[in-house]
mmCIF file of C-alpha atoms in Angstrom:
data_model
loop_
_atom_site.group_PDB
_atom_site.id
_atom_site.type_symbol
_atom_site.label_atom_id
_atom_site.label_comp_id
_atom_site.label_asym_id
_atom_site.label_seq_id
_atom_site.Cartn_x
_atom_site.Cartn_y
_atom_site.Cartn_z
ATOM 1 C CA MET A 1 111.494 84.994 102.618
ATOM 2 C CA THR A 2 108.920 83.953 100.339
ATOM 3 C CA SER A 3 106.414 86.866 100.934
ATOM 4 C CA LEU A 4 109.481 88.985 100.717
ATOM 5 C CA ILE A 5 110.378 87.693 97.092
ATOM 6 C CA LEU A 6 106.715 87.960 96.303
ATOM 7 C CA ALA A 7 106.652 91.567 97.062
ATOM 8 C CA ASP A 8 109.682 92.348 94.832
ATOM 9 C CA ASN A 9 108.041 90.522 91.638
ATOM 10 C CA LEU A 10 104.734 92.570 92.314
ATOM 11 C CA PRO A 11 106.128 95.760 90.750
ATOM 12 C CA GLN A 12 108.042 93.893 87.918
ATOM 13 C CA THR A 13 104.854 92.270 87.045
ATOM 14 C CA SER A 14 102.753 95.389 87.008
ATOM 15 C CA GLY A 15 105.139 96.996 85.062
ATOM 16 C CA ARG A 16 105.302 94.300 82.680
ATOM 17 C CA PHE A 17 101.637 94.347 82.285
ATOM 18 C CA GLY A 18 101.481 97.873 81.845
ATOM 19 C CA ARG A 19 103.739 98.096 79.059
ATOM 20 C CA SER A 20 101.878 95.144 77.484
ATOM 21 C CA LEU A 21 98.557 96.773 77.543
ATOM 22 C CA ARG A 22 100.015 99.811 76.567
ATOM 23 C CA ALA A 23 101.329 97.990 73.264
ATOM 24 C CA GLU A 24 97.919 96.460 72.835
ATOM 25 C CA LEU A 25 96.199 99.654 72.796
ATOM 26 C CA ARG A 26 98.607 100.948 70.426
ATOM 27 C CA ASN A 27 97.979 98.040 68.107
ATOM 28 C CA VAL A 28 94.065 98.677 68.032
ATOM 29 C CA ARG A 29 95.049 102.342 66.348
ATOM 30 C CA THR A 30 98.160 101.170 64.098
ATOM 31 C CA THR A 31 97.070 97.585 63.005
ATOM 32 C CA ARG A 32 94.799 97.890 59.925
ATOM 33 C CA GLY A 33 92.315 95.370 60.058
ATOM 34 C CA THR A 34 91.411 96.461 63.716
ATOM 35 C CA ARG A 35 91.408 100.177 62.878
ATOM 36 C CA TRP A 36 88.777 99.291 60.259
ATOM 37 C CA ALA A 37 86.979 96.937 62.581
ATOM 38 C CA LEU A 38 86.756 99.828 64.980
ATOM 39 C CA GLY A 39 85.519 102.592 62.520
ATOM 40 C CA LEU A 40 82.938 100.202 60.523
ATOM 41 C CA THR A 41 81.562 99.238 64.058
ATOM 42 C CA ALA A 42 81.184 102.674 65.287
ATOM 43 C CA ALA A 43 79.458 103.893 62.103
ATOM 44 C CA LEU A 44 77.016 100.619 61.868
ATOM 45 C CA TRP A 45 75.990 101.382 65.501
ATOM 46 C CA VAL A 46 75.319 105.079 64.902
ATOM 47 C CA VAL A 47 73.331 104.249 61.439
ATOM 48 C CA VAL A 48 71.341 101.546 63.210
ATOM 49 C CA GLY A 49 70.352 103.846 66.164
ATOM 50 C CA VAL A 50 69.429 106.900 63.957
ATOM 51 C CA GLY A 51 67.768 104.336 61.616
ATOM 52 C CA VAL A 52 65.646 103.320 64.639
ATOM 53 C CA ALA A 53 64.749 106.885 65.500
ATOM 54 C CA VAL A 54 63.950 107.654 61.687
ATOM 55 C CA ILE A 55 61.255 104.866 61.939
ATOM 56 C CA ALA A 56 59.892 106.044 65.088
ATOM 57 C CA LEU A 57 59.698 109.537 63.590
ATOM 58 C CA LEU A 58 57.696 108.137 60.505
ATOM 59 C CA VAL A 59 55.092 106.370 62.504
ATOM 60 C CA ASP A 60 54.907 109.589 65.182
ATOM 61 C CA ALA A 61 55.735 112.500 63.534
ATOM 62 C CA GLU A 62 55.588 114.521 66.537
ATOM 63 C CA SER A 63 58.064 113.063 68.709
ATOM 64 C CA VAL A 64 61.485 110.896 68.767
ATOM 65 C CA SER A 65 62.341 108.567 71.259
ATOM 66 C CA ILE A 66 66.114 108.558 72.641
ATOM 67 C CA SER A 67 65.592 105.410 74.379
ATOM 68 C CA GLY A 68 64.371 103.686 70.605
ATOM 69 C CA ALA A 69 67.678 104.980 69.594
ATOM 70 C CA LEU A 70 69.779 103.422 72.030
ATOM 71 C CA LEU A 71 67.871 100.253 72.027
ATOM 72 C CA GLY A 72 68.387 99.750 68.404
ATOM 73 C CA MET A 73 71.908 100.401 68.579
ATOM 74 C CA GLY A 74 71.811 97.884 71.352
ATOM 75 C CA ALA A 75 70.825 95.362 69.180
ATOM 76 C CA ALA A 76 73.689 95.701 66.901
ATOM 77 C CA VAL A 77 75.967 95.970 69.835
ATOM 78 C CA THR A 78 75.813 92.196 70.107
ATOM 79 C CA VAL A 79 76.635 91.467 66.510
ATOM 80 C CA PHE A 80 79.692 93.638 65.917
ATOM 81 C CA VAL A 81 81.218 93.899 69.585
ATOM 82 C CA PRO A 82 82.312 90.104 69.542
ATOM 83 C CA ILE A 83 83.924 91.087 66.128
ATOM 84 C CA LEU A 84 85.997 93.764 67.605
ATOM 85 C CA ALA A 85 87.154 91.690 70.037
ATOM 86 C CA ILE A 86 88.061 88.730 67.904
ATOM 87 C CA PHE A 87 90.223 91.055 66.097
ATOM 88 C CA ILE A 88 92.293 92.055 69.169
ATOM 89 C CA MET A 89 92.682 88.613 70.652
ATOM 90 C CA ALA A 90 93.187 86.892 67.032
ATOM 91 C CA ALA A 91 94.874 89.411 64.372
ATOM 92 C CA ASP A 92 98.456 88.803 65.853
ATOM 93 C CA TRP A 93 98.293 85.324 65.562
ATOM 94 C CA GLN A 94 98.260 85.494 61.779
ATOM 95 C CA SER A 95 100.870 88.011 61.125
ATOM 96 C CA ARG A 96 104.719 88.205 62.389
ATOM 97 C CA ASP A 97 103.539 90.664 64.807
ATOM 98 C CA VAL A 98 103.180 87.891 67.409
ATOM 99 C CA LEU A 99 107.000 87.079 67.077
ATOM 100 C CA THR A 100 107.645 90.569 68.380
ATOM 101 C CA THR A 101 104.764 90.577 70.850
ATOM 102 C CA PHE A 102 106.139 87.337 72.548
ATOM 103 C CA ALA A 103 110.001 88.681 72.088
ATOM 104 C CA LEU A 104 109.387 91.733 73.851
ATOM 105 C CA GLU A 105 107.091 89.665 76.713
ATOM 106 C CA PRO A 106 108.057 86.161 76.998
ATOM 107 C CA ARG A 107 105.469 85.812 79.795
ATOM 108 C CA ARG A 108 102.578 84.517 78.014
ATOM 109 C CA HIS A 109 99.989 84.913 80.249
ATOM 110 C CA ILE A 110 100.733 88.859 80.720
ATOM 111 C CA VAL A 111 100.307 89.249 76.924
ATOM 112 C CA PHE A 112 96.843 87.308 76.981
ATOM 113 C CA LEU A 113 95.651 89.175 80.057
ATOM 114 C CA ALA A 114 96.543 92.758 78.523
ATOM 115 C CA LYS A 115 94.912 91.374 75.241
ATOM 116 C CA ALA A 116 91.614 90.429 77.258
ATOM 117 C CA LEU A 117 91.482 93.838 78.871
ATOM 118 C CA THR A 118 92.206 95.790 76.049
ATOM 119 C CA ALA A 119 89.457 94.299 74.035
ATOM 120 C CA VAL A 120 87.156 95.546 77.142
ATOM 121 C CA VAL A 121 88.639 98.955 77.378
ATOM 122 C CA VAL A 122 88.166 99.467 73.499
ATOM 123 C CA CYS A 123 84.829 98.164 73.373
ATOM 124 C CA THR A 124 83.483 99.769 76.335
ATOM 125 C CA VAL A 125 84.642 103.279 74.837
ATOM 126 C CA LEU A 126 83.394 102.699 71.485
ATOM 127 C CA VAL A 127 79.819 101.632 73.055
ATOM 128 C CA ALA A 128 79.932 105.158 75.137
ATOM 129 C CA VAL A 129 80.789 107.197 71.862
ATOM 130 C CA ALA A 130 78.154 105.353 69.724
ATOM 131 C CA ALA A 131 75.726 106.076 72.406
ATOM 132 C CA VAL A 132 76.449 109.675 72.573
ATOM 133 C CA LEU A 133 76.678 110.152 68.753
ATOM 134 C CA ALA A 134 73.510 108.253 68.395
ATOM 135 C CA VAL A 135 71.919 110.853 70.934
ATOM 136 C CA VAL A 136 73.116 113.817 69.123
ATOM 137 C CA PHE A 137 72.064 112.493 65.585
ATOM 138 C CA THR A 138 68.441 111.947 67.105
ATOM 139 C CA ALA A 139 68.385 115.059 68.448
ATOM 140 C CA GLY A 140 69.275 116.766 65.569
ATOM 141 C CA LEU A 141 66.846 114.567 63.626
ATOM 142 C CA ALA A 142 64.355 116.070 65.785
ATOM 143 C CA PHE A 143 65.487 119.664 65.337
ATOM 144 C CA ALA A 144 65.387 119.046 61.667
ATOM 145 C CA ALA A 145 61.608 117.862 61.384
ATOM 146 C CA SER A 146 60.402 120.303 64.251
ATOM 147 C CA ALA A 147 59.460 117.275 66.255
ATOM 148 C CA THR A 148 59.661 116.759 70.317
ATOM 149 C CA ILE A 149 62.636 114.665 71.862
ATOM 150 C CA VAL A 150 61.284 112.193 74.147
ATOM 151 C CA TRP A 151 63.934 111.654 76.708
ATOM 152 C CA ASN A 152 63.156 108.156 78.046
ATOM 153 C CA ALA A 153 66.095 106.560 78.332
ATOM 154 C CA ASP A 154 65.961 105.266 81.748
ATOM 155 C CA ALA A 155 68.553 103.518 83.754
ATOM 156 C CA GLU A 156 67.169 100.031 82.876
ATOM 157 C CA SER A 157 67.636 100.539 78.985
ATOM 158 C CA ILE A 158 71.148 101.717 79.722
ATOM 159 C CA ALA A 159 72.093 98.903 81.780
ATOM 160 C CA VAL A 160 70.660 96.157 79.254
ATOM 161 C CA LEU A 161 72.941 98.186 76.494
ATOM 162 C CA LEU A 162 75.943 97.697 78.684
ATOM 163 C CA TRP A 163 75.210 94.516 79.706
ATOM 164 C CA SER A 164 74.669 92.818 76.201
ATOM 165 C CA ALA A 165 78.110 95.059 75.143
ATOM 166 C CA ALA A 166 79.777 93.410 78.136
ATOM 167 C CA VAL A 167 78.469 89.634 77.041
ATOM 168 C CA GLY A 168 79.355 90.006 73.484
ATOM 169 C CA THR A 169 82.975 91.298 74.383
ATOM 170 C CA VAL A 170 83.669 88.455 76.665
ATOM 171 C CA SER A 171 82.182 86.170 73.793
ATOM 172 C CA GLY A 172 84.540 87.839 71.151
ATOM 173 C CA VAL A 173 87.619 87.344 73.761
ATOM 174 C CA ALA A 174 86.493 83.683 74.335
ATOM 175 C CA TYR A 175 86.240 82.793 70.418
ATOM 176 C CA GLY A 176 89.594 84.507 69.335
ATOM 177 C CA ALA A 177 91.227 83.243 71.944
ATOM 178 C CA ALA A 178 90.197 79.585 71.393
ATOM 179 C CA THR A 179 90.469 79.734 67.681
ATOM 180 C CA GLN A 180 93.421 82.172 66.951
ATOM 181 C CA ARG A 181 92.042 82.879 63.742
ATOM 182 C CA VAL A 182 90.091 85.996 63.017
ATOM 183 C CA ALA A 183 88.086 84.490 60.025
ATOM 184 C CA ILE A 184 87.120 81.090 61.875
ATOM 185 C CA ALA A 185 86.132 82.966 65.331
ATOM 186 C CA ILE A 186 83.816 85.688 63.231
ATOM 187 C CA VAL A 187 82.073 82.692 61.617
ATOM 188 C CA PHE A 188 81.651 80.877 64.676
ATOM 189 C CA SER A 189 80.182 83.938 66.544
ATOM 190 C CA LEU A 190 77.594 84.607 63.705
ATOM 191 C CA VAL A 191 76.600 81.225 63.681
ATOM 192 C CA GLN A 192 76.483 80.753 67.059
ATOM 193 C CA GLY A 193 74.193 83.966 67.193
ATOM 194 C CA PHE A 194 71.931 83.625 64.311
ATOM 195 C CA VAL A 195 71.942 79.603 63.620
ATOM 196 C CA ILE A 196 72.948 77.885 67.017
ATOM 197 C CA ASP A 197 70.812 79.935 69.396
ATOM 198 C CA PRO A 198 67.748 79.724 67.382
ATOM 199 C CA LEU A 199 67.975 76.241 67.001
ATOM 200 C CA LEU A 200 68.206 75.465 70.397
ATOM 201 C CA MET A 201 65.068 77.086 71.011
ATOM 202 C CA LEU A 202 63.175 74.311 68.952
ATOM 203 C CA ILE A 203 64.197 71.613 71.529
ATOM 204 C CA PRO A 204 61.272 70.505 73.486
ATOM 205 C CA HIS A 205 60.549 71.587 76.998
ATOM 206 C CA GLY A 206 62.525 74.727 77.253
ATOM 207 C CA ILE A 207 66.003 72.452 77.652
ATOM 208 C CA GLY A 208 67.653 74.317 74.808
ATOM 209 C CA SER A 209 67.385 77.620 76.558
ATOM 210 C CA TRP A 210 69.591 76.175 79.168
ATOM 211 C CA PHE A 211 72.350 76.418 76.462
ATOM 212 C CA ARG A 212 71.851 79.697 74.464
ATOM 213 C CA LEU A 213 74.269 82.695 74.558
ATOM 214 C CA THR A 214 71.394 85.251 75.024
ATOM 215 C CA ALA A 215 70.448 83.555 78.171
ATOM 216 C CA ILE A 216 73.229 85.397 79.957
ATOM 217 C CA THR A 217 71.840 88.622 78.107
ATOM 218 C CA ASP A 218 68.016 87.673 79.184
ATOM 219 C CA ALA A 219 69.262 87.533 83.028
ATOM 220 C CA GLY A 220 70.804 90.681 82.749
ATOM 221 C CA SER A 221 67.624 92.345 81.771
ATOM 222 C CA GLY A 222 65.508 90.794 84.047
ATOM 223 C CA THR A 223 63.669 88.648 81.447
ATOM 224 C CA GLY A 224 65.659 85.003 82.225
ATOM 225 C CA GLY A 225 66.536 82.636 84.934
ATOM 226 C CA ILE A 226 70.205 82.602 86.706
ATOM 227 C CA GLY A 227 70.545 78.753 86.148
ATOM 228 C CA PRO A 228 70.258 79.135 82.321
ATOM 229 C CA ALA A 229 72.780 82.092 82.386
ATOM 230 C CA LEU A 230 75.306 80.187 84.444
ATOM 231 C CA THR A 231 75.112 76.944 82.208
ATOM 232 C CA ALA A 232 75.502 79.193 79.008
ATOM 233 C CA GLY A 233 78.076 81.105 80.253
ATOM 234 C CA LEU A 234 80.204 78.059 81.293
ATOM 235 C CA LEU A 235 79.541 76.468 77.638
ATOM 236 C CA TRP A 236 79.998 79.489 75.758
ATOM 237 C CA LEU A 237 82.568 81.775 77.725
ATOM 238 C CA VAL A 238 84.393 79.926 80.453
ATOM 239 C CA VAL A 239 85.379 76.516 78.147
ATOM 240 C CA PRO A 240 86.371 78.874 75.210
ATOM 241 C CA LEU A 241 88.353 81.339 77.644
ATOM 242 C CA ALA A 242 90.336 78.094 78.998
ATOM 243 C CA ILE A 243 91.128 76.488 75.824
ATOM 244 C CA GLY A 244 92.242 80.198 74.342
ATOM 245 C CA PHE A 245 94.449 80.599 77.723
ATOM 246 C CA ALA A 246 96.030 77.071 77.341
ATOM 247 C CA ARG A 247 96.574 77.534 73.692
ATOM 248 C CA ASN A 248 98.207 80.713 74.263
ATOM 249 C CA GLN A 249 100.550 79.181 76.818
ATOM 250 C CA ARG A 250 101.608 76.177 74.442
ATOM 251 C CA ALA A 251 101.253 77.451 71.010
ATOM 252 C CA ASP A 252 104.032 77.506 68.761
ATOM 253 C CA VAL A 253 104.941 81.033 67.497
ATOM 254 C CA GLN A 254 106.412 81.016 63.574
#
């Protein structure tokens, strides 16, 4: 009997989740703050990627490296991907939209999962589009300067870029969910990346490296260990996600 009830509930739950996911994806396009963050993030990634290519061209006027452009863009990914994910997770809590969201879907865990998946989808698509644009603009720069294009973007470079984007996305989801305030989450994300992580490096005997968020990225690129990555992941990703999920379930909607 129980199995039959669960089987009957599966299509309904799937339909609810699909409806919430479509609504969240639509909000990315229609919400002004998220739309501006989306456009600004993509533009800055392309500018950084092309800027690295320009610098490389000034150093070596005979060739332009595609890998350099992608890695330059990857450096910007770790900063701006969390901000976009924060907007997706937390923007509704600062407006009346949250009333509509939970009125249409009272099962809060479905809304939480839909927002998280929306952040993953949007950030993945944005990274792919920005990478293509960076390659196109770099090729155009090489053509204009009569330089040779060096197609040295190997699988490892692309994997590092995607892994950095994934870590940034999850951290943005975690911080946005935990704070439910866009400004607070963005400030925390920037402080964590530019202040806390560097300060942890000053702790003697390498103890601080076990608690740096970048330890996760280092492990993905092969320059760091699994132990520090797991510790940092628990501290900076799992704990905020758990707090955010609990707050999502219990917070007053006003």
